[in-house]
CSV table of C-alpha atoms and ligand atoms in Angstrom, one decimal:
chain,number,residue,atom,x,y,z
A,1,UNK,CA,-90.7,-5.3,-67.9
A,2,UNK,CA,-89.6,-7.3,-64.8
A,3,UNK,CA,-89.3,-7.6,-61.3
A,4,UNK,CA,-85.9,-6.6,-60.4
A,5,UNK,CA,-85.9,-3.4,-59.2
A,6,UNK,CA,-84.2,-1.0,-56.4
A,7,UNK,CA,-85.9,-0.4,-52.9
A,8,UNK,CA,-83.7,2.3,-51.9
A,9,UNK,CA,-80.1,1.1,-52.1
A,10,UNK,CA,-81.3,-2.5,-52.9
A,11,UNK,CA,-81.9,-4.6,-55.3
A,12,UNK,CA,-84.6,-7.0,-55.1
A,13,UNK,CA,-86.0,-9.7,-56.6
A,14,UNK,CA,-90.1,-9.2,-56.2
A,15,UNK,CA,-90.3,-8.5,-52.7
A,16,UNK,CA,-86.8,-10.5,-51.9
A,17,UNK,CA,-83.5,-8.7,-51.5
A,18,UNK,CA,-80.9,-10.3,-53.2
A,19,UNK,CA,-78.6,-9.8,-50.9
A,20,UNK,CA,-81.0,-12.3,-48.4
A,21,UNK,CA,-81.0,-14.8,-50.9
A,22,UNK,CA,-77.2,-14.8,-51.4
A,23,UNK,CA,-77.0,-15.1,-47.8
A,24,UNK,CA,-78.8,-18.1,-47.5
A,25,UNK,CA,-77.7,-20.0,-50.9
A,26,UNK,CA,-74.4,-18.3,-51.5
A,27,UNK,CA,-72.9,-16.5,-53.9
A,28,UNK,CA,-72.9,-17.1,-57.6
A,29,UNK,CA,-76.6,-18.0,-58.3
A,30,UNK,CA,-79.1,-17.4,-61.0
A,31,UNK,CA,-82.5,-15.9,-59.6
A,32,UNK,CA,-85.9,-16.2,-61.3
A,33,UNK,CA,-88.8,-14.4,-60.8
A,34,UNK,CA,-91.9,-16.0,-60.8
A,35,UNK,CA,-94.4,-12.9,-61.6
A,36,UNK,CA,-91.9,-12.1,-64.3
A,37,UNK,CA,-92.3,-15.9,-65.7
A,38,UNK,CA,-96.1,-15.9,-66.0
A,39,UNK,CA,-96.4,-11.7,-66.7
A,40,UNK,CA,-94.1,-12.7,-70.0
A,41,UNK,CA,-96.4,-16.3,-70.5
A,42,UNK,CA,-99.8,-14.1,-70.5
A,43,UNK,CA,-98.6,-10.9,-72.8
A,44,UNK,CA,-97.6,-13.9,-75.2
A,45,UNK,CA,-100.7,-16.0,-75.0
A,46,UNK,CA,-103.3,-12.7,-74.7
A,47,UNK,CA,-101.2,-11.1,-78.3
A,48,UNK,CA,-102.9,-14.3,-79.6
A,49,UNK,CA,-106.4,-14.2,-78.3
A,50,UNK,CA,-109.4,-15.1,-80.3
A,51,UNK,CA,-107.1,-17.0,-82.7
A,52,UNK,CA,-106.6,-20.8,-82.0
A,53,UNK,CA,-103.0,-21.5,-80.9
A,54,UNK,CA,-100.1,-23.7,-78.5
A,55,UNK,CA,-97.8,-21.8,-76.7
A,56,UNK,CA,-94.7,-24.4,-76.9
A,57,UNK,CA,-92.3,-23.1,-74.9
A,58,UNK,CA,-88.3,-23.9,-76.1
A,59,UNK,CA,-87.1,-26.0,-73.0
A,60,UNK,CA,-83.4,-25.5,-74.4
A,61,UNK,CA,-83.9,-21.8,-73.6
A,62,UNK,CA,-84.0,-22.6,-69.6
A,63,UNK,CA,-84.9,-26.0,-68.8
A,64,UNK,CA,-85.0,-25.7,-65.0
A,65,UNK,CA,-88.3,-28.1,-64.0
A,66,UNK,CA,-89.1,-25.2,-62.1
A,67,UNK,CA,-89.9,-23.0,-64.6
A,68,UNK,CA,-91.0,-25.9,-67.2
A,69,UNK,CA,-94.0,-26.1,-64.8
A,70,UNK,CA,-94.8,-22.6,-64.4
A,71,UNK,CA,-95.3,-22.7,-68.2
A,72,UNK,CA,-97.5,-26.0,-67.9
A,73,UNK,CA,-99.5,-24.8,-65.7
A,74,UNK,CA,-100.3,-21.4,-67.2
A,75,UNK,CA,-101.9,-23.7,-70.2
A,76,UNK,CA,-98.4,-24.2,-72.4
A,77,UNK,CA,-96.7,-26.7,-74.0
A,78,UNK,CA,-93.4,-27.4,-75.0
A,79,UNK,CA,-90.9,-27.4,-77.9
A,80,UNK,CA,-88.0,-29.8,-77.3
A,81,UNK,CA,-84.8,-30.8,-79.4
A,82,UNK,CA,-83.5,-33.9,-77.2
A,83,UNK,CA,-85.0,-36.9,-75.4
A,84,UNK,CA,-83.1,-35.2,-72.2
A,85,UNK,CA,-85.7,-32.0,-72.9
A,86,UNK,CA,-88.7,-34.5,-73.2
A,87,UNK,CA,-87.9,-36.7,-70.0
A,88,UNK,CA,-87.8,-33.0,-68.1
A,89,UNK,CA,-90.5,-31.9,-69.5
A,90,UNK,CA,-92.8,-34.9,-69.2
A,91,UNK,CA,-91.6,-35.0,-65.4
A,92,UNK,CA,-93.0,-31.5,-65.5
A,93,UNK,CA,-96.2,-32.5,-66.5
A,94,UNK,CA,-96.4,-31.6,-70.0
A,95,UNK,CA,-99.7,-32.7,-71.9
A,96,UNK,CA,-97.6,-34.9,-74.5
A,97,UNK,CA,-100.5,-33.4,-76.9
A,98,UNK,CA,-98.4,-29.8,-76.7
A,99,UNK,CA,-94.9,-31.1,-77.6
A,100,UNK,CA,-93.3,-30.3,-80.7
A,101,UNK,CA,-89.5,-32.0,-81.6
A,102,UNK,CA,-87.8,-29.7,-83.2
A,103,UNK,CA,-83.9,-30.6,-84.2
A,104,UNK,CA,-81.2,-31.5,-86.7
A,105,UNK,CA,-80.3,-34.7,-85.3
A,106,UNK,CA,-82.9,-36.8,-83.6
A,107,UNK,CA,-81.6,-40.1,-82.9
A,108,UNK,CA,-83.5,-43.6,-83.7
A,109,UNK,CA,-83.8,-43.9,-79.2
A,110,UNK,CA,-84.9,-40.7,-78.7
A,111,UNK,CA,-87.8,-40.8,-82.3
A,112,UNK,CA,-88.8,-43.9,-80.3
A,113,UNK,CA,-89.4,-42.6,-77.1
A,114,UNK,CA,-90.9,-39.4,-78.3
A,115,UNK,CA,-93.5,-41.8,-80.5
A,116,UNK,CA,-94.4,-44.1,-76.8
A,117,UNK,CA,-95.2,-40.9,-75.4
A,118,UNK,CA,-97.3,-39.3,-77.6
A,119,UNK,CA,-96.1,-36.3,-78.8
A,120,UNK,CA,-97.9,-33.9,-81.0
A,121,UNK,CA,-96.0,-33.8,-84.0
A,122,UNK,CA,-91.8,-34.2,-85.5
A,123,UNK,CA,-90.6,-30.7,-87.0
A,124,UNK,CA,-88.5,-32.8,-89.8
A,125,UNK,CA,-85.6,-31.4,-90.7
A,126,UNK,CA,-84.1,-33.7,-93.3
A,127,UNK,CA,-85.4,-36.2,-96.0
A,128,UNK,CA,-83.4,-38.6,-94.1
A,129,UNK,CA,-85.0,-38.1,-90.7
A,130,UNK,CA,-88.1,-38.1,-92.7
A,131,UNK,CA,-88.0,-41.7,-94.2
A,132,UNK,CA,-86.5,-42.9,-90.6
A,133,UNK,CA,-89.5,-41.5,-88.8
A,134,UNK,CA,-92.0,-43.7,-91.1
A,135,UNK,CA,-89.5,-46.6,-90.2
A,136,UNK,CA,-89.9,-46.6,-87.0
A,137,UNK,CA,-93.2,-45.5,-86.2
A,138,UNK,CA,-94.0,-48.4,-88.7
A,139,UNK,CA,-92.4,-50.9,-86.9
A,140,UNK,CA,-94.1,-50.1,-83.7
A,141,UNK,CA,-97.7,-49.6,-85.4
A,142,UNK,CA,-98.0,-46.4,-85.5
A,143,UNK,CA,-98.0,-43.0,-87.1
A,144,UNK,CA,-96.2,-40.4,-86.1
A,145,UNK,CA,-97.5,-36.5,-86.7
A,146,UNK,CA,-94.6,-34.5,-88.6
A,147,UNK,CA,-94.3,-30.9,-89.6
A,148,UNK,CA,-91.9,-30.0,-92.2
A,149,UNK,CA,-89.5,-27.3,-91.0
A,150,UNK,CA,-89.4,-25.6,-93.8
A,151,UNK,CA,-86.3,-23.2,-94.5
A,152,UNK,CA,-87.4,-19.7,-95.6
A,153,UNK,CA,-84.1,-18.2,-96.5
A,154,UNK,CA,-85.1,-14.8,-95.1
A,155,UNK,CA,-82.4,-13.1,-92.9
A,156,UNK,CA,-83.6,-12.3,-89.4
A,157,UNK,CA,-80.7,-9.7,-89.1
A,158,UNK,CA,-79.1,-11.0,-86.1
A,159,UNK,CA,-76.1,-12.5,-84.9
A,160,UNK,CA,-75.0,-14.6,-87.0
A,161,UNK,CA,-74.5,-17.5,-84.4
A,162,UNK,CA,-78.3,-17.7,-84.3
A,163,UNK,CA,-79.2,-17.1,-87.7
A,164,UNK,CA,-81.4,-19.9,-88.6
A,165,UNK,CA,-83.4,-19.8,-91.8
A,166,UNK,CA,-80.9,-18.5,-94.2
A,167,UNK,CA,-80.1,-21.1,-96.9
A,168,UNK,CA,-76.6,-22.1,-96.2
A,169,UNK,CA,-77.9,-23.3,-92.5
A,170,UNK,CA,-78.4,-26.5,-91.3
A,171,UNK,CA,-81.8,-26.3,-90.4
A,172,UNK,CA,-84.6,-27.3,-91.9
A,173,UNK,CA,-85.7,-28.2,-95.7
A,174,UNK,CA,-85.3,-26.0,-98.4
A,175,UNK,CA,-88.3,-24.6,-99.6
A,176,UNK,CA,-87.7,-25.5,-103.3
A,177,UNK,CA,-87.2,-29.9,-101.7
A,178,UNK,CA,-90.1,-28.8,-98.9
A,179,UNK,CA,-93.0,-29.8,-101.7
A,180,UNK,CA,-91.6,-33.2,-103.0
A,181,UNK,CA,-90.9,-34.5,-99.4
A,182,UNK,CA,-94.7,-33.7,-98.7
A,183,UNK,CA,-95.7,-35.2,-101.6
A,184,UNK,CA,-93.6,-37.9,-100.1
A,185,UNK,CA,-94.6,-37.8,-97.1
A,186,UNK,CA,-98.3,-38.5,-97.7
A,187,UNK,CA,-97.3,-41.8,-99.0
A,188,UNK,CA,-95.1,-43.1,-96.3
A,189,UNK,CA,-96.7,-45.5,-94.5
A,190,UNK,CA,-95.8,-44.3,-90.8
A,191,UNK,CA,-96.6,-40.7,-91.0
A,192,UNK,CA,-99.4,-38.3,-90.7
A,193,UNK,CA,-98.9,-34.9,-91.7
A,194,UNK,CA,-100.1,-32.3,-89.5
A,195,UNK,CA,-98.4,-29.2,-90.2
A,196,UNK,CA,-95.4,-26.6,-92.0
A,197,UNK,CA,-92.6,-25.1,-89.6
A,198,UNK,CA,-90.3,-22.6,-89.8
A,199,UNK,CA,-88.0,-21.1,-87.3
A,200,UNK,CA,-85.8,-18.3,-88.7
A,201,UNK,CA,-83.4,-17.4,-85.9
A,202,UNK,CA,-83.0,-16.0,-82.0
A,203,UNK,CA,-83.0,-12.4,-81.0
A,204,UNK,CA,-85.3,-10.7,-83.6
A,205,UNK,CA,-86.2,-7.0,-82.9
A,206,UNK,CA,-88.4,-6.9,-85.7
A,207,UNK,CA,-91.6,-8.1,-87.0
A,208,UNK,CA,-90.9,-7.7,-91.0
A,209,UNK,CA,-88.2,-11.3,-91.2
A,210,UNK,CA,-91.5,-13.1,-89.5
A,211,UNK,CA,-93.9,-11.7,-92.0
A,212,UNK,CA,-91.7,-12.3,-94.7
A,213,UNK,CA,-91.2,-15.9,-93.5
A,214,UNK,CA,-95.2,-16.4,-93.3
A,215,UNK,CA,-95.1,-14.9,-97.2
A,216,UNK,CA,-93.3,-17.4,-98.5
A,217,UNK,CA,-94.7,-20.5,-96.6
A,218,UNK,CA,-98.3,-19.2,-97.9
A,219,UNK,CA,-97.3,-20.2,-101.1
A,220,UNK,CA,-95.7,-23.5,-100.5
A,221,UNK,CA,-99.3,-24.3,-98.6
A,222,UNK,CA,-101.5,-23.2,-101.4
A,223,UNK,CA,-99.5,-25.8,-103.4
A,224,UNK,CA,-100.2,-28.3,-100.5
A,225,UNK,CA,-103.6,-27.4,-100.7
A,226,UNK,CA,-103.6,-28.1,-104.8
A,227,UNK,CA,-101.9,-31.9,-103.9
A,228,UNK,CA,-104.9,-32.2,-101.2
A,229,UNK,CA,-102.8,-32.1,-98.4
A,230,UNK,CA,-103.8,-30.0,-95.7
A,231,UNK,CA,-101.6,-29.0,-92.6
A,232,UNK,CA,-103.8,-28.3,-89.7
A,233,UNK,CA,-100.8,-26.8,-88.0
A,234,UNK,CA,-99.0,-23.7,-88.8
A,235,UNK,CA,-95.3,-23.3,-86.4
A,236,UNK,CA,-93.7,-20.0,-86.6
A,237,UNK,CA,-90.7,-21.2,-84.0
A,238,UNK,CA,-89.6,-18.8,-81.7
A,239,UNK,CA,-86.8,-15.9,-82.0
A,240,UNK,CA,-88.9,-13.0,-80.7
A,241,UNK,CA,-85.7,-10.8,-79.2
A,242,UNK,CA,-86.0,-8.9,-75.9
A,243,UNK,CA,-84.2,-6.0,-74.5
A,244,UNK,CA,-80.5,-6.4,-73.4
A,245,UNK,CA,-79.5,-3.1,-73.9
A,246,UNK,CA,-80.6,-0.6,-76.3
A,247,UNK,CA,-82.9,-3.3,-78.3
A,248,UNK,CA,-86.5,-2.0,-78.8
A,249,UNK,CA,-87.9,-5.6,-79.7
A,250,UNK,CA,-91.5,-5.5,-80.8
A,251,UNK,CA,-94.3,-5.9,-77.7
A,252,UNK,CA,-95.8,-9.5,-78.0
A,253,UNK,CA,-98.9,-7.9,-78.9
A,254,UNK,CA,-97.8,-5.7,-81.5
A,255,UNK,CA,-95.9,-9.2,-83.1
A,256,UNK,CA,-99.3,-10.6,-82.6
A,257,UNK,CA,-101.2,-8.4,-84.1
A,258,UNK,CA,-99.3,-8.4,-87.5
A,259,UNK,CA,-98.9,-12.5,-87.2
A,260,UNK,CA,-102.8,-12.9,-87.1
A,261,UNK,CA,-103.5,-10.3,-89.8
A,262,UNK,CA,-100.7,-12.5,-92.2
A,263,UNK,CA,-101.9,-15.7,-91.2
A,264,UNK,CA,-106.0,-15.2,-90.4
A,265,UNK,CA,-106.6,-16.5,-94.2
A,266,UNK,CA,-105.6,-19.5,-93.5
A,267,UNK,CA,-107.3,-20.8,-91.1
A,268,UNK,CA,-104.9,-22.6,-89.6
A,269,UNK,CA,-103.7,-23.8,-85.4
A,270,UNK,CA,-100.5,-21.6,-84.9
A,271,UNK,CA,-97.9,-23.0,-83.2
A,272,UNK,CA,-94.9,-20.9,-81.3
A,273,UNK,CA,-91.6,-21.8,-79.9
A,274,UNK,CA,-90.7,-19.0,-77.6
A,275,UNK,CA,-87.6,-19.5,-75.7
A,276,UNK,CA,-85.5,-15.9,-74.5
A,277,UNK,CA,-88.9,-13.8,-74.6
A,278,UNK,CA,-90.4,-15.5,-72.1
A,279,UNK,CA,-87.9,-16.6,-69.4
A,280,UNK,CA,-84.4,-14.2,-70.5
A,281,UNK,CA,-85.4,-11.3,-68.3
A,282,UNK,CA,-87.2,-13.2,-65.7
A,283,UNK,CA,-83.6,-14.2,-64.7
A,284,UNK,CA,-80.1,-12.8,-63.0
A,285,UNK,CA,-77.0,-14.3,-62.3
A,286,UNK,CA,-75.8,-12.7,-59.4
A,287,UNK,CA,-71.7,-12.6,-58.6
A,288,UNK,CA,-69.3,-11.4,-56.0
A,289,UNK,CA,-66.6,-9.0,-57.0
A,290,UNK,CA,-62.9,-11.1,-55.1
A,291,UNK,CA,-60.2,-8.8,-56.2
A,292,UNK,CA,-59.9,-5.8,-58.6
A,293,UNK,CA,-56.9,-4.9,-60.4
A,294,UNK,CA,-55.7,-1.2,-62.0
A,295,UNK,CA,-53.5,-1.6,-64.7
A,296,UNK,CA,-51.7,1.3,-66.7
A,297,UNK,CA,-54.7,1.6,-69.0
A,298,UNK,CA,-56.8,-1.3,-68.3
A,299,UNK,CA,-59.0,-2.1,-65.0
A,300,UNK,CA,-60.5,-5.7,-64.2
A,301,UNK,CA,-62.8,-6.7,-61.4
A,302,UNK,CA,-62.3,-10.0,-61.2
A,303,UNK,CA,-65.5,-12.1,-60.1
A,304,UNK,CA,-66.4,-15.6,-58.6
A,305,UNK,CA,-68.8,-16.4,-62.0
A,306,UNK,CA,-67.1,-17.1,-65.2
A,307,UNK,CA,-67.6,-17.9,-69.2
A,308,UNK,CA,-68.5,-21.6,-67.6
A,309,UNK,CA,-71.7,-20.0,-65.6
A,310,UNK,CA,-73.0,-17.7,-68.1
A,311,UNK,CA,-71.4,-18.6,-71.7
A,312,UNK,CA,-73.1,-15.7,-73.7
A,313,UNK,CA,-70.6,-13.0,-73.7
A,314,UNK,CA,-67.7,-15.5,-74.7
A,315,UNK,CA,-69.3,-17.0,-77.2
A,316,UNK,CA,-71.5,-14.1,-79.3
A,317,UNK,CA,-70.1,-11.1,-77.2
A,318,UNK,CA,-73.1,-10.5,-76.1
A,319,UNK,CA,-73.9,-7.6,-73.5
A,320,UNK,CA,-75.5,-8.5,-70.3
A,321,UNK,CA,-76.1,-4.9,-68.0
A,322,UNK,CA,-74.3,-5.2,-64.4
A,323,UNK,CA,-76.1,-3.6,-61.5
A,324,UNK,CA,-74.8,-3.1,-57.9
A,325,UNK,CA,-76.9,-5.9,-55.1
A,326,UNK,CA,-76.6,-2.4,-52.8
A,327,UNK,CA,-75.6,1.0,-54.3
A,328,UNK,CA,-72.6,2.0,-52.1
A,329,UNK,CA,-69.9,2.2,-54.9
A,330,UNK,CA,-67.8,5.5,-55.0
A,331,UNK,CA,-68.6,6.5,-58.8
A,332,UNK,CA,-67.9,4.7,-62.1
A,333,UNK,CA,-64.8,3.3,-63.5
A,334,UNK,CA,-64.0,1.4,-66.9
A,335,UNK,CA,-63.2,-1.8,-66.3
A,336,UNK,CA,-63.4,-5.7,-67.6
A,337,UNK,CA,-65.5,-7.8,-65.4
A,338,UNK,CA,-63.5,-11.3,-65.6
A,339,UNK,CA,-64.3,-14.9,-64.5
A,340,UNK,CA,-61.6,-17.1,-62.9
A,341,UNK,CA,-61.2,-19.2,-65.7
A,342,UNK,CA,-58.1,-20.0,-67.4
A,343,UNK,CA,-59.1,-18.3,-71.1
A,344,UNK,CA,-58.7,-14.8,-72.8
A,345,UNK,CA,-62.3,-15.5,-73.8
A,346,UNK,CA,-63.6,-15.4,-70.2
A,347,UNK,CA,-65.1,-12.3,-69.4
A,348,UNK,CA,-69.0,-11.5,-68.9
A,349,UNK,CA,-68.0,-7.5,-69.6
A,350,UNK,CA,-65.8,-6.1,-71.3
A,351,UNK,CA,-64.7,-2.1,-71.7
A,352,UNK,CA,-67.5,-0.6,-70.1
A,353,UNK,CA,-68.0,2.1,-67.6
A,354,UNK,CA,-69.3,0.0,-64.3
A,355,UNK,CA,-69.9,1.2,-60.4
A,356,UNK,CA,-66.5,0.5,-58.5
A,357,UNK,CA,-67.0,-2.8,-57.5
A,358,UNK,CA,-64.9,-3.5,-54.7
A,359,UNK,CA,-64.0,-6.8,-52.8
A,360,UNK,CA,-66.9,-8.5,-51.8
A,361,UNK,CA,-69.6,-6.6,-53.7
A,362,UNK,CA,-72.5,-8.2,-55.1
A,363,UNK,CA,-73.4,-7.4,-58.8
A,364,UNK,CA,-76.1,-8.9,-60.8
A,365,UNK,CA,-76.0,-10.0,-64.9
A,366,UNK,CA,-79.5,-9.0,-66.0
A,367,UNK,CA,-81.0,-10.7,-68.4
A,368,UNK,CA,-79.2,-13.8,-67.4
A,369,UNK,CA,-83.2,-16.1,-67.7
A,370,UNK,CA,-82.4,-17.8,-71.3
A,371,UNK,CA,-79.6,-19.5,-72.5
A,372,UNK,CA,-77.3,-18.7,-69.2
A,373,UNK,CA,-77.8,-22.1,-66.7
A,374,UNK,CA,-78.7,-23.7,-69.6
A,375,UNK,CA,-75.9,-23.0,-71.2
A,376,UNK,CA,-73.4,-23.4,-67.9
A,377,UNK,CA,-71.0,-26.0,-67.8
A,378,UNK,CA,-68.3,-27.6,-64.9
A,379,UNK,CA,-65.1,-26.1,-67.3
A,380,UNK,CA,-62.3,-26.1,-65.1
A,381,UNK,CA,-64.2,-28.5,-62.6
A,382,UNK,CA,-66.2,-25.4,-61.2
A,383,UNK,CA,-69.5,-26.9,-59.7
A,384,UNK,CA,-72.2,-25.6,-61.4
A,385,UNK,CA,-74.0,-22.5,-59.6
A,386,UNK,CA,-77.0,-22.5,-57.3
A,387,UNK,CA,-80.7,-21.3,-59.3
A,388,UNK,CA,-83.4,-20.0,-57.1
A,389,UNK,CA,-87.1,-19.1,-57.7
A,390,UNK,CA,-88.6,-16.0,-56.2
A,391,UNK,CA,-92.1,-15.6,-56.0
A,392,UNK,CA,-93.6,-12.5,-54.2
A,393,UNK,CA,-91.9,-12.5,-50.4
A,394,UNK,CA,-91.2,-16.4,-50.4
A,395,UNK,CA,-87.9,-17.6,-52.6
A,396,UNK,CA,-86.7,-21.3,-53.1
A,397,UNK,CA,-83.8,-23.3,-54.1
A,398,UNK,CA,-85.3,-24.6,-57.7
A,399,UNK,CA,-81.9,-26.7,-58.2
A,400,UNK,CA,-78.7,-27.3,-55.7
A,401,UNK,CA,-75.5,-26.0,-56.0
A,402,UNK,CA,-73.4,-28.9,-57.6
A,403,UNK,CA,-70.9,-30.4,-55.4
A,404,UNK,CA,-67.1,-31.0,-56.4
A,405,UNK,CA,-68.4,-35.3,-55.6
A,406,UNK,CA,-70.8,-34.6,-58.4
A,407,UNK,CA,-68.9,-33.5,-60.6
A,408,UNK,CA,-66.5,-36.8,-60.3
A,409,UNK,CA,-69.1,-39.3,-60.1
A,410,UNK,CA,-69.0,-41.6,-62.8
A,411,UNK,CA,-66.1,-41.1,-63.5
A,412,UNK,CA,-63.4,-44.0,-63.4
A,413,UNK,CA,-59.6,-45.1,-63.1
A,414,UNK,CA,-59.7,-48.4,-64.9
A,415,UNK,CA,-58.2,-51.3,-63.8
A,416,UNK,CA,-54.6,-50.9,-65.6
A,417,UNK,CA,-53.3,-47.7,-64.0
B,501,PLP,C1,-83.8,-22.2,-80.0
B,501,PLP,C2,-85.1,-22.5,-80.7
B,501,PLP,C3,-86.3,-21.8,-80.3
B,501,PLP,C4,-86.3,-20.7,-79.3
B,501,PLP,O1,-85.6,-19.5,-79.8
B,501,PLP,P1,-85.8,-18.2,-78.9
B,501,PLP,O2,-85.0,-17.2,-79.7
B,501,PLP,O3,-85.2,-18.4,-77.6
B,501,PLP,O4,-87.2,-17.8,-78.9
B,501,PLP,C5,-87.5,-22.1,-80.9
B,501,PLP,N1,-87.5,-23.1,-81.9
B,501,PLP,C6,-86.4,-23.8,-82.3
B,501,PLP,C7,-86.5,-24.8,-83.3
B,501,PLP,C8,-85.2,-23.5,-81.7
B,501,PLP,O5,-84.1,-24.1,-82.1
């Protein structure tokens, strides 16, 4: 559920209408809602009640400070892959305490900065970075918590794109290696173990690929347990999907419940990662319709977003539903809904029966919350779009509208042209 709904012809965010907003910040711009952001937080944290826990939210997902700090203050912490995601999040007032690191490539600047700061723990995801985080946690003095993302190979039976935890993937340790490198572990001189990850892909509309995940690290721990090592922590990563479409995703409490009746045994913290099921449909990206076209069998509605502002369609063909800002469209027509940039690929939908957009119509991409700013880029030097944060009556600008100066600066002729 969320808070973009119709008050007679219009849509609204919360008690905003869209159509104010876009009037005042311009036109395209990604809207959150606020009550949506902190009803999605609660239903989370309440499916975990009576069990202890950290809500680490993934900052890749939607990194805006804006709704980093909603999150914070609603008692979460954060899941990061990149000293970028830590600066943010730290600026957003993240308890260091409540950050995992997750990530294939953690570089020796950003393992550094991440130890000065205090994080909770590393999710290692290579022998390599393993012996590397001793290293340097050594050579500043000190030890450095690490869980072991350990690869399940269970298929999450999604896209493919964001399949994570089959075996041919690059994340994480195979679960056969995971044992010997905690064996190792124990001995290195710069490291404390504190827990056993997993994160198994994005987008999951069932519960069974978690369980079936928690199976199999249950065993790898019992053996941990047998070597007297003991993982306080227990990270089940994120991947709980969310309705785009048709999807009927479990409820956070129904995941919950199964979760806790899988893991209560153990006795252990659980730790979650959840990125789109928290923020993808507290968000829009809303778009004005410049021209339309009618070919002999094919109609486009060409729009002032592209592939650059929300990268999902282009890049997994995903479906984002399109709704009307004010419900004055004569009927339906079948039609592409195409950005101005210069590739095939750029299209945000594609085939479907949509409302007659004409010139100057204002349509909004649900769903648009997770991996859509986040994901934007300045492709064919198109400033990147406005984002705006709605809560109840009141709305704010949460980031700026980049300007074309921006998008030049740093950059240099050198001195021999
Ligand atoms: C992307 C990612 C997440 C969040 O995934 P969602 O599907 O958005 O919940 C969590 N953990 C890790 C390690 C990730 O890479």
């Amino acid at each position: 559920m969320h808070h973009f709904q119709y008050k007679g012809n219009e849509l609204y965010a919360e008690d905003v209408a869209i159509r104010d907003i876009v009037a005042k910040v311009g036109s395209p711009v990604y809207v959150y809602s606020q009550a949506t952001l902190e009803r999605h937080f609660r239903a989370f944290d309440e499916a975990f009640a009576g069990t202890p826990h950290t809500i680490c939210y993934s900052v890749k997902a939607n990194s805006n400070m804006a709704v980093l700090k909603n999150f914070i203050k609603l008692g979460g912490g954060v899941d990061i892959v990149s000293g970028g995601e830590l600066y943010r999040a730290l600026k957003a007032g993240v308890d260091p305490r409540k950050v995992v690191y997750s990530g294939v490539g953690k570089r020796d600047d950003e393992i550094e900065y991440a130890l000065t700061t205090g994080i909770l723990m590393f999710n290692v995801e290579s022998e390599q970075e393993l012996t590397r985080i001793s290293e340097i946690a050594s050579r500043m003095g000190k030890k450095a918590g690490i869980a072991i993302r350990v690869n399940p190979d269970v298929d999450p039976q999604t896209h493919p794109y964001i399949t994570t935890g089959l075996k041919n993937a690059k994340f994480g340790i195979t679960i056969e290696r995971a044992i010997e490198e905690y064996r190792r572990a124990k001995a290195l001189p710069g490291i404390e173990i504190l827990g056993i990850d997993c994160h198994i892909g994005s987008q999951l509309t069932k519960v069974t690929p978690f369980v079936d995940s928690i199976k199999k690290l249950k065993k790898v721990i019992a053996t941990l347990r047998e070597m007297g090592i003991d993982p306080k922590y227990l990270d089940l990563g994120g991947g709980l999907g969310i309705t785009y479409n048709q999807e009927e995703p479990p409820l956070p409490a129904d995941y919950g419940k199964e979760i806790v009746a899988e893991t209560k045994e153990l006795g252990m913290h659980l730790v979650f990662e959840p990125g789109r099921n928290l923020v993808g449909n507290a968000g829009i990206l809303v778009a004005k319709c410049l021209y339309t076209k009618q070919r002999d069998e094919k109609n486009f509605i060409m729009i002032d977003a592209g592939m650059n502002d929300l990268a999902r369609p282009a890049l997994y063909g995903s479906f984002h539903g399109v709704q009307p800002v004010v419900k004055d469209q004569d009927g339906l027509i079948v039609a592409d809904i195409v950005g101005p940039i210069c590739e095939s690929g750029d299209f945000l939908v594609k085939d479907r029966e949509v409302p007659m957009f004409k010139q100057g119509d204002l349509m909004a991409f649900m769903s648009a919350g997770a991996y859509g700013f986040a994901m934007s880029s300045s492709y064919n030097s198109r400033p990147r779009v406005a984002e705006v944060m709605v809560k109840g009556s009141a709305f704010e600008v949460v980031r700026e509208r980049e300007t074309v100066e921006e998008l030049i600066k740093g950059e240099r002729v050198p001195s021999f042209l």
